[in-house]
mmCIF file of C-alpha atoms in Angstrom:
data_model
loop_
_atom_site.group_PDB
_atom_site.id
_atom_site.type_symbol
_atom_site.label_atom_id
_atom_site.label_comp_id
_atom_site.label_asym_id
_atom_site.label_seq_id
_atom_site.Cartn_x
_atom_site.Cartn_y
_atom_site.Cartn_z
ATOM 1 C CA MET L 1 7.761 4.503 -12.397
ATOM 2 C CA ALA L 2 6.322 2.273 -9.633
ATOM 3 C CA SER L 3 3.742 -0.219 -10.528
ATOM 4 C CA ILE L 4 1.379 -2.255 -9.047
ATOM 5 C CA GLU L 5 1.613 -5.945 -10.083
ATOM 6 C CA SER L 6 -0.814 -7.443 -7.664
ATOM 7 C CA VAL L 7 -2.250 -7.288 -4.153
ATOM 8 C CA THR L 8 -1.994 -10.018 -1.619
ATOM 9 C CA LEU L 9 -5.164 -10.321 0.544
ATOM 10 C CA GLU L 10 -4.217 -12.481 3.790
ATOM 11 C CA VAL L 11 -6.827 -14.771 5.102
ATOM 12 C CA ALA L 12 -7.338 -17.692 7.236
ATOM 13 C CA ASP L 13 -8.311 -20.251 4.502
ATOM 14 C CA PRO L 14 -6.935 -19.325 1.185
ATOM 15 C CA THR L 15 -8.527 -22.044 -0.491
ATOM 16 C CA ALA L 16 -12.314 -21.389 0.299
ATOM 17 C CA VAL L 17 -11.509 -17.719 -0.454
ATOM 18 C CA ARG L 18 -10.247 -18.574 -3.887
ATOM 19 C CA SER L 19 -13.120 -20.460 -4.493
ATOM 20 C CA PHE L 20 -15.290 -17.359 -3.538
ATOM 21 C CA TYR L 21 -13.145 -14.809 -6.000
ATOM 22 C CA THR L 22 -13.206 -17.035 -8.867
ATOM 23 C CA ALA L 23 -17.231 -17.378 -8.273
ATOM 24 C CA ALA L 24 -17.748 -13.633 -7.622
ATOM 25 C CA PHE L 25 -15.448 -12.048 -9.782
ATOM 26 C CA GLY L 26 -13.393 -14.300 -11.641
ATOM 27 C CA LEU L 27 -10.306 -12.918 -10.471
ATOM 28 C CA ASP L 28 -6.902 -14.886 -10.208
ATOM 29 C CA SER L 29 -3.699 -13.122 -11.521
ATOM 30 C CA GLN L 30 -4.439 -9.806 -10.148
ATOM 31 C CA VAL L 31 -5.506 -10.701 -6.516
ATOM 32 C CA ARG L 32 -3.658 -13.233 -4.542
ATOM 33 C CA LEU L 33 -3.951 -14.895 -1.319
ATOM 34 C CA ARG L 34 -1.846 -15.688 1.438
ATOM 35 C CA ALA L 35 -2.618 -17.349 4.721
ATOM 36 C CA SER L 36 -2.405 -15.483 7.948
ATOM 37 C CA GLU L 37 -3.860 -15.207 11.679
ATOM 38 C CA ALA L 38 -2.832 -11.923 12.211
ATOM 39 C CA PRO L 39 -5.365 -9.812 14.484
ATOM 40 C CA THR L 40 -7.473 -7.746 12.745
ATOM 41 C CA THR L 41 -10.843 -5.853 13.755
ATOM 42 C CA GLY L 42 -13.336 -3.683 12.140
ATOM 43 C CA PHE L 43 -12.373 -1.588 9.323
ATOM 44 C CA ARG L 44 -8.837 -2.168 7.472
ATOM 45 C CA GLY L 45 -8.347 1.072 6.118
ATOM 46 C CA PHE L 46 -8.797 0.036 2.118
ATOM 47 C CA THR L 47 -11.369 -1.069 -0.212
ATOM 48 C CA LEU L 48 -11.113 -2.671 -3.452
ATOM 49 C CA SER L 49 -13.306 -1.504 -6.279
ATOM 50 C CA LEU L 50 -13.802 -2.912 -9.797
ATOM 51 C CA THR L 51 -14.967 -0.162 -12.485
ATOM 52 C CA VAL L 52 -17.284 -1.615 -15.220
ATOM 53 C CA SER L 53 -19.175 -0.580 -18.160
ATOM 54 C CA GLN L 54 -22.828 -0.820 -17.669
ATOM 55 C CA PRO L 55 -25.265 -0.933 -14.736
ATOM 56 C CA SER L 56 -26.120 -4.452 -15.790
ATOM 57 C CA THR L 57 -22.534 -5.812 -15.530
ATOM 58 C CA VAL L 58 -22.665 -4.432 -11.930
ATOM 59 C CA ASN L 59 -25.994 -6.229 -10.977
ATOM 60 C CA SER L 60 -24.263 -9.409 -12.530
ATOM 61 C CA LEU L 61 -21.125 -9.232 -10.376
ATOM 62 C CA ILE L 62 -22.848 -8.265 -7.129
ATOM 63 C CA GLY L 63 -25.490 -10.759 -7.681
ATOM 64 C CA ALA L 64 -22.556 -13.435 -8.153
ATOM 65 C CA ALA L 65 -20.760 -12.025 -5.057
ATOM 66 C CA LEU L 66 -23.773 -12.286 -2.812
ATOM 67 C CA ASP L 67 -24.524 -16.085 -4.144
ATOM 68 C CA ALA L 68 -20.945 -16.874 -3.327
ATOM 69 C CA GLY L 69 -21.281 -15.480 0.271
ATOM 70 C CA ALA L 70 -20.445 -11.891 0.239
ATOM 71 C CA SER L 71 -23.084 -9.426 2.476
ATOM 72 C CA SER L 72 -24.064 -6.544 1.092
ATOM 73 C CA LEU L 73 -23.065 -3.139 2.986
ATOM 74 C CA LYS L 74 -24.570 -0.757 0.657
ATOM 75 C CA PRO L 75 -27.275 -2.088 -2.095
ATOM 76 C CA VAL L 76 -26.835 -1.434 -5.706
ATOM 77 C CA THR L 77 -28.244 2.033 -6.465
ATOM 78 C CA LYS L 78 -28.315 5.073 -9.021
ATOM 79 C CA SER L 79 -26.523 8.181 -7.997
ATOM 80 C CA PHE L 80 -25.262 11.353 -9.377
ATOM 81 C CA TRP L 81 -22.051 9.915 -10.446
ATOM 82 C CA GLY L 82 -23.152 6.666 -11.660
ATOM 83 C CA TYR L 83 -24.449 3.208 -10.666
ATOM 84 C CA GLY L 84 -22.931 1.017 -7.945
ATOM 85 C CA GLY L 85 -22.950 -1.159 -4.626
ATOM 86 C CA VAL L 86 -20.670 -2.396 -2.234
ATOM 87 C CA VAL L 87 -20.059 -5.801 -0.812
ATOM 88 C CA GLN L 88 -17.979 -7.521 1.840
ATOM 89 C CA ALA L 89 -16.388 -10.587 0.963
ATOM 90 C CA PRO L 90 -16.067 -13.733 3.635
ATOM 91 C CA ASP L 91 -12.740 -13.036 4.327
ATOM 92 C CA GLY L 92 -13.671 -9.435 5.554
ATOM 93 C CA THR L 93 -12.511 -7.495 2.227
ATOM 94 C CA ILE L 94 -14.405 -4.695 1.044
ATOM 95 C CA TRP L 95 -15.387 -4.453 -2.571
ATOM 96 C CA LYS L 96 -16.881 -1.449 -4.620
ATOM 97 C CA VAL L 97 -18.340 -2.404 -7.876
ATOM 98 C CA ALA L 98 -19.579 0.575 -10.198
ATOM 99 C CA THR L 99 -19.876 2.265 -13.340
ATOM 100 C CA SER L 100 -20.482 6.027 -14.200
ATOM 101 C CA ALA L 101 -22.842 4.622 -17.271
ATOM 102 C CA LYS L 102 -26.431 5.321 -16.277
ATOM 103 C CA LYS L 103 -27.889 2.924 -19.010
ATOM 104 C CA ASP L 104 -26.980 -0.206 -20.526
ATOM 105 C CA THR L 105 -25.657 -0.293 -23.864
ATOM 106 C CA GLY L 106 -25.582 -4.098 -24.291
ATOM 107 C CA PRO L 107 -26.166 -7.391 -22.348
ATOM 108 C CA ALA L 108 -24.565 -7.757 -19.366
ATOM 109 C CA THR L 109 -21.119 -9.098 -19.003
ATOM 110 C CA ARG L 110 -18.683 -10.315 -16.192
ATOM 111 C CA GLN L 111 -15.848 -7.856 -17.821
ATOM 112 C CA ILE L 112 -13.940 -5.983 -15.513
ATOM 113 C CA ASP L 113 -12.515 -2.660 -16.823
ATOM 114 C CA GLU L 114 -10.475 -1.627 -13.926
ATOM 115 C CA ILE L 115 -9.458 -2.595 -10.521
ATOM 116 C CA VAL L 116 -8.658 -0.090 -7.708
ATOM 117 C CA LEU L 117 -7.032 0.003 -4.684
ATOM 118 C CA LEU L 118 -8.046 2.713 -2.227
ATOM 119 C CA LEU L 119 -6.081 3.305 0.822
ATOM 120 C CA GLY L 120 -7.596 5.146 3.594
ATOM 121 C CA VAL L 121 -4.876 7.728 5.058
ATOM 122 C CA ALA L 122 -4.420 9.928 7.876
ATOM 123 C CA ASP L 123 -3.011 12.879 6.069
ATOM 124 C CA MET L 124 -3.548 13.372 2.692
ATOM 125 C CA ALA L 125 -0.500 15.554 1.873
ATOM 126 C CA GLU L 126 1.895 13.464 4.033
ATOM 127 C CA SER L 127 0.698 10.558 2.033
ATOM 128 C CA LYS L 128 0.567 11.889 -1.105
ATOM 129 C CA ARG L 129 4.189 13.224 -0.946
ATOM 130 C CA PHE L 130 5.568 9.774 0.240
ATOM 131 C CA TYR L 131 4.487 7.957 -2.826
ATOM 132 C CA LEU L 132 5.608 10.847 -5.425
ATOM 133 C CA ASP L 133 9.285 10.274 -3.783
ATOM 134 C CA ARG L 134 8.969 6.555 -4.608
ATOM 135 C CA GLY L 135 8.222 7.243 -8.556
ATOM 136 C CA LEU L 136 4.517 7.815 -8.767
ATOM 137 C CA ALA L 137 3.115 10.485 -10.501
ATOM 138 C CA VAL L 138 -0.384 12.042 -9.995
ATOM 139 C CA ALA L 139 -2.993 11.179 -12.657
ATOM 140 C CA ARG L 140 -5.957 13.257 -10.416
ATOM 141 C CA SER L 141 -5.867 14.861 -7.669
ATOM 142 C CA PHE L 142 -8.838 16.859 -5.332
ATOM 143 C CA GLY L 143 -7.290 18.623 -3.003
ATOM 144 C CA ARG L 144 -6.868 17.185 0.358
ATOM 145 C CA LYS L 145 -9.683 14.398 -0.463
ATOM 146 C CA TYR L 146 -8.660 12.303 -3.038
ATOM 147 C CA VAL L 147 -5.756 11.243 -5.077
ATOM 148 C CA GLU L 148 -5.108 8.853 -8.024
ATOM 149 C CA PHE L 149 -1.903 8.227 -9.476
ATOM 150 C CA ALA L 150 -1.145 7.118 -12.971
ATOM 151 C CA THR L 151 0.285 3.716 -13.605
ATOM 152 C CA PRO L 152 -0.805 2.953 -17.174
ATOM 153 C CA SER L 153 0.635 -0.540 -17.083
ATOM 154 C CA SER L 154 -0.380 -1.871 -13.943
ATOM 155 C CA PRO L 155 -3.175 -4.257 -13.844
ATOM 156 C CA VAL L 156 -4.138 -2.576 -10.318
ATOM 157 C CA LYS L 157 -4.550 0.998 -10.106
ATOM 158 C CA LEU L 158 -3.904 3.485 -6.636
ATOM 159 C CA ALA L 159 -5.861 5.767 -5.413
ATOM 160 C CA LEU L 160 -5.690 7.619 -1.564
ATOM 161 C CA TYR L 161 -8.697 8.905 0.194
ATOM 162 C CA GLY L 162 -9.174 10.420 3.753
ATOM 163 C CA ARG L 163 -9.504 7.329 6.214
ATOM 164 C CA ARG L 164 -12.917 8.286 7.452
ATOM 165 C CA ALA L 165 -14.412 9.328 4.032
ATOM 166 C CA LEU L 166 -13.762 5.699 2.722
ATOM 167 C CA ALA L 167 -14.896 4.226 5.472
ATOM 168 C CA LYS L 168 -18.381 6.133 4.918
ATOM 169 C CA ASP L 169 -18.425 5.363 1.182
ATOM 170 C CA ALA L 170 -18.005 1.572 2.056
ATOM 171 C CA GLY L 171 -20.661 1.912 4.459
ATOM 172 C CA VAL L 172 -18.956 0.688 7.706
ATOM 173 C CA SER L 173 -17.667 2.576 10.846
ATOM 174 C CA VAL L 174 -14.222 4.047 10.614
ATOM 175 C CA ASP L 175 -12.850 1.856 13.547
ATOM 176 C CA GLY L 176 -10.542 -0.816 13.193
ATOM 177 C CA THR L 177 -7.402 -2.307 14.747
ATOM 178 C CA GLY L 178 -4.850 -4.558 13.845
ATOM 179 C CA SER L 179 -3.364 -5.937 10.461
ATOM 180 C CA HIS L 180 -4.537 -4.419 7.285
ATOM 181 C CA ARG L 181 -4.371 -7.909 5.714
ATOM 182 C CA ILE L 182 -3.064 -6.780 2.555
ATOM 183 C CA MET L 183 0.373 -6.794 0.834
ATOM 184 C CA ILE L 184 0.734 -4.804 -2.502
ATOM 185 C CA GLY L 185 3.232 -6.170 -5.034
ATOM 186 C CA SER L 186 4.988 -3.800 -6.667
ATOM 187 C CA ASP L 187 8.196 -3.388 -9.435
ATOM 188 C CA ILE L 188 10.151 -1.719 -6.473
ATOM 189 C CA GLU L 189 11.938 -1.956 -3.229
ATOM 190 C CA SER L 190 9.585 -3.205 -0.204
ATOM 191 C CA PHE L 191 8.738 -0.351 1.930
ATOM 192 C CA THR L 192 5.945 0.350 4.649
ATOM 193 C CA ASP L 193 3.750 3.662 3.868
ATOM 194 C CA PRO L 194 2.739 6.160 6.685
ATOM 195 C CA ASP L 195 -0.361 4.368 7.183
ATOM 196 C CA GLY L 196 1.066 0.843 7.846
ATOM 197 C CA PHE L 197 0.731 -0.477 4.424
ATOM 198 C CA ALA L 198 3.122 -2.792 3.384
ATOM 199 C CA TRP L 199 4.835 -3.009 -0.237
ATOM 200 C CA GLU L 200 6.956 -5.926 -1.548
ATOM 201 C CA THR L 201 8.560 -6.948 -4.368
ATOM 202 C CA ALA L 202 6.309 -9.013 -6.636
ATOM 203 C CA SER L 203 7.248 -12.456 -7.604
ATOM 204 C CA ARG L 204 6.463 -13.006 -11.136
#
């Protein structure tokens, strides 16, 4: 079964960006950085989500990200599904931090329960079939709106969302051109999916 071992963000200044991710989220092994000047504008077609256990942890991580230089796209707020907010890192990557819990059960921490990579796709049926053909199994699916794959051993989960819906969820315009500025590291051979997201065999 295919597994995401890491995601590599392609950034102009890896040293500066590494400092941000350490200060904001404490991420190191799951998110890697690579120098790149590939042209890109607007929405890059993906977001990364951090799932945590309670609202105070959402506040802790969002606050640390803003203090480290992120910009707010959606302020932290309650909704029918839980509690969360969206920020954009200095390198342009969009991060959502959320919990399904409505109340705190203890003091705030910086513990991240799950990292989810959401890819915005043009044709859900085509993209879903493409990934099934490469050994992934569906964990949850909501018609042509959302697909989450079962990758229990992966440090990063994979989900597909319609590109327009994903941009709306992130609080940005759907418009964007150029490089996605992300490389997905897996335990299978290199390939590029129908929406131009590139996968490579992850180095250990």
